[in-house]
């Protein structure tokens, strides 16, 4: 099975991890997926890859929830898109899609100001989540993804 890129999903909900994993494994294209339940853990991981100059191991896409304990998604977004450390400059090239249930316009605008590549309102129904994930993968990973039967 050929992998077409790695996706990092940052969300503190185990239910969301399970749901997205089930959806992604049904797609006709294969993606390696890593889940992070905490923004600090992901930031440390990306920082290690940066310091070791393993930029080829960066994910092709990060899907990020906003509301998490510890480091919020917005704080993580700032660290990725506006790195304070020179060795972390390559991080800003990783597409980051914010996927949140937060519909407040000021929050959405703030995410774009901080460098989000897209902001998607988290759908609640399985079929809508599946279709949303297919669209995200098709657009951000440059693959033609056909709906799974």
Short mmCIF file of the C-alpha atoms (twelve columns), coordinates in Angstrom:
data_MODEL
# 
_entry.id   MODEL 
# 
loop_
_atom_site.group_PDB 
_atom_site.id 
_atom_site.type_symbol 
_atom_site.label_atom_id 
_atom_site.label_alt_id 
_atom_site.label_comp_id 
_atom_site.label_asym_id 
_atom_site.label_seq_id 
_atom_site.Cartn_x 
_atom_site.Cartn_y 
_atom_site.Cartn_z 
_atom_site.pdbx_PDB_model_num 
ATOM 1   C CA . UNK A 1   0.000   0.000  0.000  1 
ATOM 2   C CA . UNK A 2   1.515   3.315  -1.086 1 
ATOM 3   C CA . UNK A 3   1.090   6.239  1.299  1 
ATOM 4   C CA . UNK A 4   0.261   9.580  -0.280 1 
ATOM 5   C CA . UNK A 5   1.303   11.781 2.599  1 
ATOM 6   C CA . UNK A 6   1.055   11.991 6.329  1 
ATOM 7   C CA . UNK A 7   -1.725  13.865 8.076  1 
ATOM 8   C CA . UNK A 8   -1.432  15.090 11.656 1 
ATOM 9   C CA . UNK A 9   -4.712  15.521 13.501 1 
ATOM 10  C CA . UNK A 10  -4.653  17.542 16.709 1 
ATOM 11  C CA . UNK A 11  -7.786  17.113 18.805 1 
ATOM 12  C CA . UNK A 12  -8.252  16.237 22.471 1 
ATOM 13  C CA . UNK A 13  -11.346 14.110 21.826 1 
ATOM 14  C CA . UNK A 14  -10.741 10.326 21.556 1 
ATOM 15  C CA . UNK A 15  -14.153 10.063 19.861 1 
ATOM 16  C CA . UNK A 16  -13.020 12.526 17.176 1 
ATOM 17  C CA . UNK A 17  -9.776  10.545 16.703 1 
ATOM 18  C CA . UNK A 18  -11.761 7.334  16.220 1 
ATOM 19  C CA . UNK A 19  -14.259 8.937  13.838 1 
ATOM 20  C CA . UNK A 20  -11.593 10.565 11.649 1 
ATOM 21  C CA . UNK A 21  -9.490  7.396  11.623 1 
ATOM 22  C CA . UNK A 22  -12.489 5.353  10.456 1 
ATOM 23  C CA . UNK A 23  -13.244 7.874  7.712  1 
ATOM 24  C CA . UNK A 24  -9.660  8.217  6.489  1 
ATOM 25  C CA . UNK A 25  -9.117  4.463  6.259  1 
ATOM 26  C CA . UNK A 26  -12.180 4.234  3.979  1 
ATOM 27  C CA . UNK A 27  -10.786 6.698  1.441  1 
ATOM 28  C CA . UNK A 28  -9.498  5.178  -1.794 1 
ATOM 29  C CA . UNK A 29  -6.143  6.934  -1.280 1 
ATOM 30  C CA . UNK A 30  -3.967  5.810  1.621  1 
ATOM 31  C CA . UNK A 31  -2.757  8.330  4.147  1 
ATOM 32  C CA . UNK A 32  -0.630  7.786  7.176  1 
ATOM 33  C CA . UNK A 33  -2.320  9.515  10.099 1 
ATOM 34  C CA . UNK A 34  -0.856  10.545 13.439 1 
ATOM 35  C CA . UNK A 35  -3.092  11.792 16.206 1 
ATOM 36  C CA . UNK A 36  -2.031  14.294 18.845 1 
ATOM 37  C CA . UNK A 37  -4.327  15.083 21.753 1 
ATOM 38  C CA . UNK A 38  -2.338  18.106 22.825 1 
ATOM 39  C CA . UNK A 39  -0.825  21.070 21.014 1 
ATOM 40  C CA . UNK A 40  2.319   20.996 23.173 1 
ATOM 41  C CA . UNK A 41  3.104   17.421 22.157 1 
ATOM 42  C CA . UNK A 42  2.757   18.252 18.462 1 
ATOM 43  C CA . UNK A 43  4.829   21.424 18.808 1 
ATOM 44  C CA . UNK A 44  7.628   19.493 20.537 1 
ATOM 45  C CA . UNK A 45  7.496   16.817 17.821 1 
ATOM 46  C CA . UNK A 46  7.672   19.382 14.999 1 
ATOM 47  C CA . UNK A 47  10.449  21.246 16.829 1 
ATOM 48  C CA . UNK A 48  12.495  18.057 17.080 1 
ATOM 49  C CA . UNK A 49  12.069  17.386 13.354 1 
ATOM 50  C CA . UNK A 50  13.107  20.998 12.623 1 
ATOM 51  C CA . UNK A 51  16.208  20.919 14.811 1 
ATOM 52  C CA . UNK A 52  17.250  17.601 13.283 1 
ATOM 53  C CA . UNK A 53  16.560  19.101 9.827  1 
ATOM 54  C CA . UNK A 54  14.201  16.252 8.971  1 
ATOM 55  C CA . UNK A 55  11.881  18.477 6.957  1 
ATOM 56  C CA . UNK A 56  10.984  15.548 4.710  1 
ATOM 57  C CA . UNK A 57  9.259   13.986 7.740  1 
ATOM 58  C CA . UNK A 58  6.915   16.943 8.192  1 
ATOM 59  C CA . UNK A 59  3.262   16.130 7.606  1 
ATOM 60  C CA . UNK A 60  1.633   17.101 4.332  1 
ATOM 61  C CA . UNK A 61  -1.290  18.534 6.307  1 
ATOM 62  C CA . UNK A 62  -2.271  19.410 9.879  1 
ATOM 63  C CA . UNK A 63  -5.935  19.360 10.909 1 
ATOM 64  C CA . UNK A 64  -6.297  21.305 14.116 1 
ATOM 65  C CA . UNK A 65  -9.079  21.692 16.684 1 
ATOM 66  C CA . UNK A 66  -9.224  25.034 18.499 1 
ATOM 67  C CA . UNK A 67  -10.527 24.094 21.913 1 
ATOM 68  C CA . UNK A 68  -8.044  21.915 23.764 1 
ATOM 69  C CA . UNK A 69  -6.723  21.994 27.317 1 
ATOM 70  C CA . UNK A 70  -3.198  23.282 27.884 1 
ATOM 71  C CA . UNK A 71  -2.153  24.847 24.588 1 
ATOM 72  C CA . UNK A 72  -5.142  25.951 22.532 1 
ATOM 73  C CA . UNK A 73  -5.337  25.380 18.814 1 
ATOM 74  C CA . UNK A 74  -4.927  29.113 18.234 1 
ATOM 75  C CA . UNK A 75  -1.705  29.176 20.290 1 
ATOM 76  C CA . UNK A 76  -0.380  26.178 18.334 1 
ATOM 77  C CA . UNK A 77  -1.366  27.798 15.040 1 
ATOM 78  C CA . UNK A 78  0.680   30.906 15.956 1 
ATOM 79  C CA . UNK A 79  3.729   28.788 16.808 1 
ATOM 80  C CA . UNK A 80  3.507   26.894 13.518 1 
ATOM 81  C CA . UNK A 81  2.751   29.803 11.187 1 
ATOM 82  C CA . UNK A 82  4.836   32.490 12.912 1 
ATOM 83  C CA . UNK A 83  7.787   30.591 14.378 1 
ATOM 84  C CA . UNK A 84  9.987   32.546 16.786 1 
ATOM 85  C CA . UNK A 85  12.958  30.214 16.297 1 
ATOM 86  C CA . UNK A 86  14.875  30.321 13.017 1 
ATOM 87  C CA . UNK A 87  15.292  26.523 12.901 1 
ATOM 88  C CA . UNK A 88  11.487  26.252 12.901 1 
ATOM 89  C CA . UNK A 89  10.958  28.461 9.799  1 
ATOM 90  C CA . UNK A 90  9.996   25.446 7.642  1 
ATOM 91  C CA . UNK A 91  6.943   24.840 9.831  1 
ATOM 92  C CA . UNK A 92  5.056   27.745 8.277  1 
ATOM 93  C CA . UNK A 93  4.980   25.902 4.939  1 
ATOM 94  C CA . UNK A 94  2.795   23.101 6.338  1 
ATOM 95  C CA . UNK A 95  -0.881  23.644 5.434  1 
ATOM 96  C CA . UNK A 96  -3.011  23.946 8.583  1 
ATOM 97  C CA . UNK A 97  -6.762  23.427 8.386  1 
ATOM 98  C CA . UNK A 98  -8.650  24.473 11.507 1 
ATOM 99  C CA . UNK A 99  -11.654 22.202 12.017 1 
ATOM 100 C CA . UNK A 100 -13.747 23.471 14.911 1 
ATOM 101 C CA . UNK A 101 -17.314 23.653 16.122 1 
ATOM 102 C CA . UNK A 102 -16.684 27.324 17.003 1 
ATOM 103 C CA . UNK A 103 -18.736 29.430 14.582 1 
ATOM 104 C CA . UNK A 104 -17.908 32.872 16.012 1 
ATOM 105 C CA . UNK A 105 -16.861 35.177 13.209 1 
ATOM 106 C CA . UNK A 106 -14.198 36.930 15.315 1 
ATOM 107 C CA . UNK A 107 -12.589 33.545 16.101 1 
ATOM 108 C CA . UNK A 108 -12.596 32.530 12.426 1 
ATOM 109 C CA . UNK A 109 -11.053 35.863 11.394 1 
ATOM 110 C CA . UNK A 110 -8.398  35.533 14.130 1 
ATOM 111 C CA . UNK A 111 -7.423  32.081 12.824 1 
ATOM 112 C CA . UNK A 112 -6.931  33.442 9.316  1 
ATOM 113 C CA . UNK A 113 -4.931  36.374 10.710 1 
ATOM 114 C CA . UNK A 114 -2.669  33.888 12.497 1 
ATOM 115 C CA . UNK A 115 -2.030  31.948 9.296  1 
ATOM 116 C CA . UNK A 116 -4.700  29.246 9.023  1 
ATOM 117 C CA . UNK A 117 -4.935  27.956 5.469  1 
ATOM 118 C CA . UNK A 118 -8.612  27.092 5.919  1 
ATOM 119 C CA . UNK A 119 -11.278 27.128 8.629  1 
ATOM 120 C CA . UNK A 120 -13.951 24.461 8.509  1 
ATOM 121 C CA . UNK A 121 -16.945 24.212 10.820 1 
ATOM 122 C CA . UNK A 122 -16.963 20.684 12.260 1 
ATOM 123 C CA . UNK A 123 -19.939 18.852 10.843 1 
ATOM 124 C CA . UNK A 124 -21.775 16.602 13.268 1 
ATOM 125 C CA . UNK A 125 -23.235 13.884 11.005 1 
ATOM 126 C CA . UNK A 126 -20.976 11.023 9.897  1 
ATOM 127 C CA . UNK A 127 -21.699 11.446 6.167  1 
ATOM 128 C CA . UNK A 128 -20.922 15.174 6.329  1 
ATOM 129 C CA . UNK A 129 -17.696 14.552 8.256  1 
ATOM 130 C CA . UNK A 130 -16.720 11.946 5.656  1 
ATOM 131 C CA . UNK A 131 -17.450 14.248 2.731  1 
ATOM 132 C CA . UNK A 132 -15.598 17.113 4.460  1 
ATOM 133 C CA . UNK A 133 -12.513 14.941 5.027  1 
ATOM 134 C CA . UNK A 134 -12.588 13.776 1.397  1 
ATOM 135 C CA . UNK A 135 -12.692 17.398 0.255  1 
ATOM 136 C CA . UNK A 136 -9.856  18.421 2.595  1 
ATOM 137 C CA . UNK A 137 -7.638  15.574 1.359  1 
ATOM 138 C CA . UNK A 138 -8.466  16.226 -2.283 1 
ATOM 139 C CA . UNK A 139 -7.695  19.932 -2.017 1 
ATOM 140 C CA . UNK A 140 -4.703  19.999 0.340  1 
ATOM 141 C CA . UNK A 141 -2.960  16.796 -0.630 1 
ATOM 142 C CA . UNK A 142 -3.436  17.188 -4.370 1 
ATOM 143 C CA . UNK A 143 -4.980  13.807 -4.943 1 
ATOM 144 C CA . UNK A 144 -8.109  12.963 -6.811 1 
ATOM 145 C CA . UNK A 145 -10.166 11.264 -4.135 1 
ATOM 146 C CA . UNK A 146 -13.279 9.487  -5.299 1 
ATOM 147 C CA . UNK A 147 -16.060 8.888  -2.790 1 
ATOM 148 C CA . UNK A 148 -15.794 5.430  -1.262 1 
ATOM 149 C CA . UNK A 149 -18.772 3.169  -1.864 1 
# 
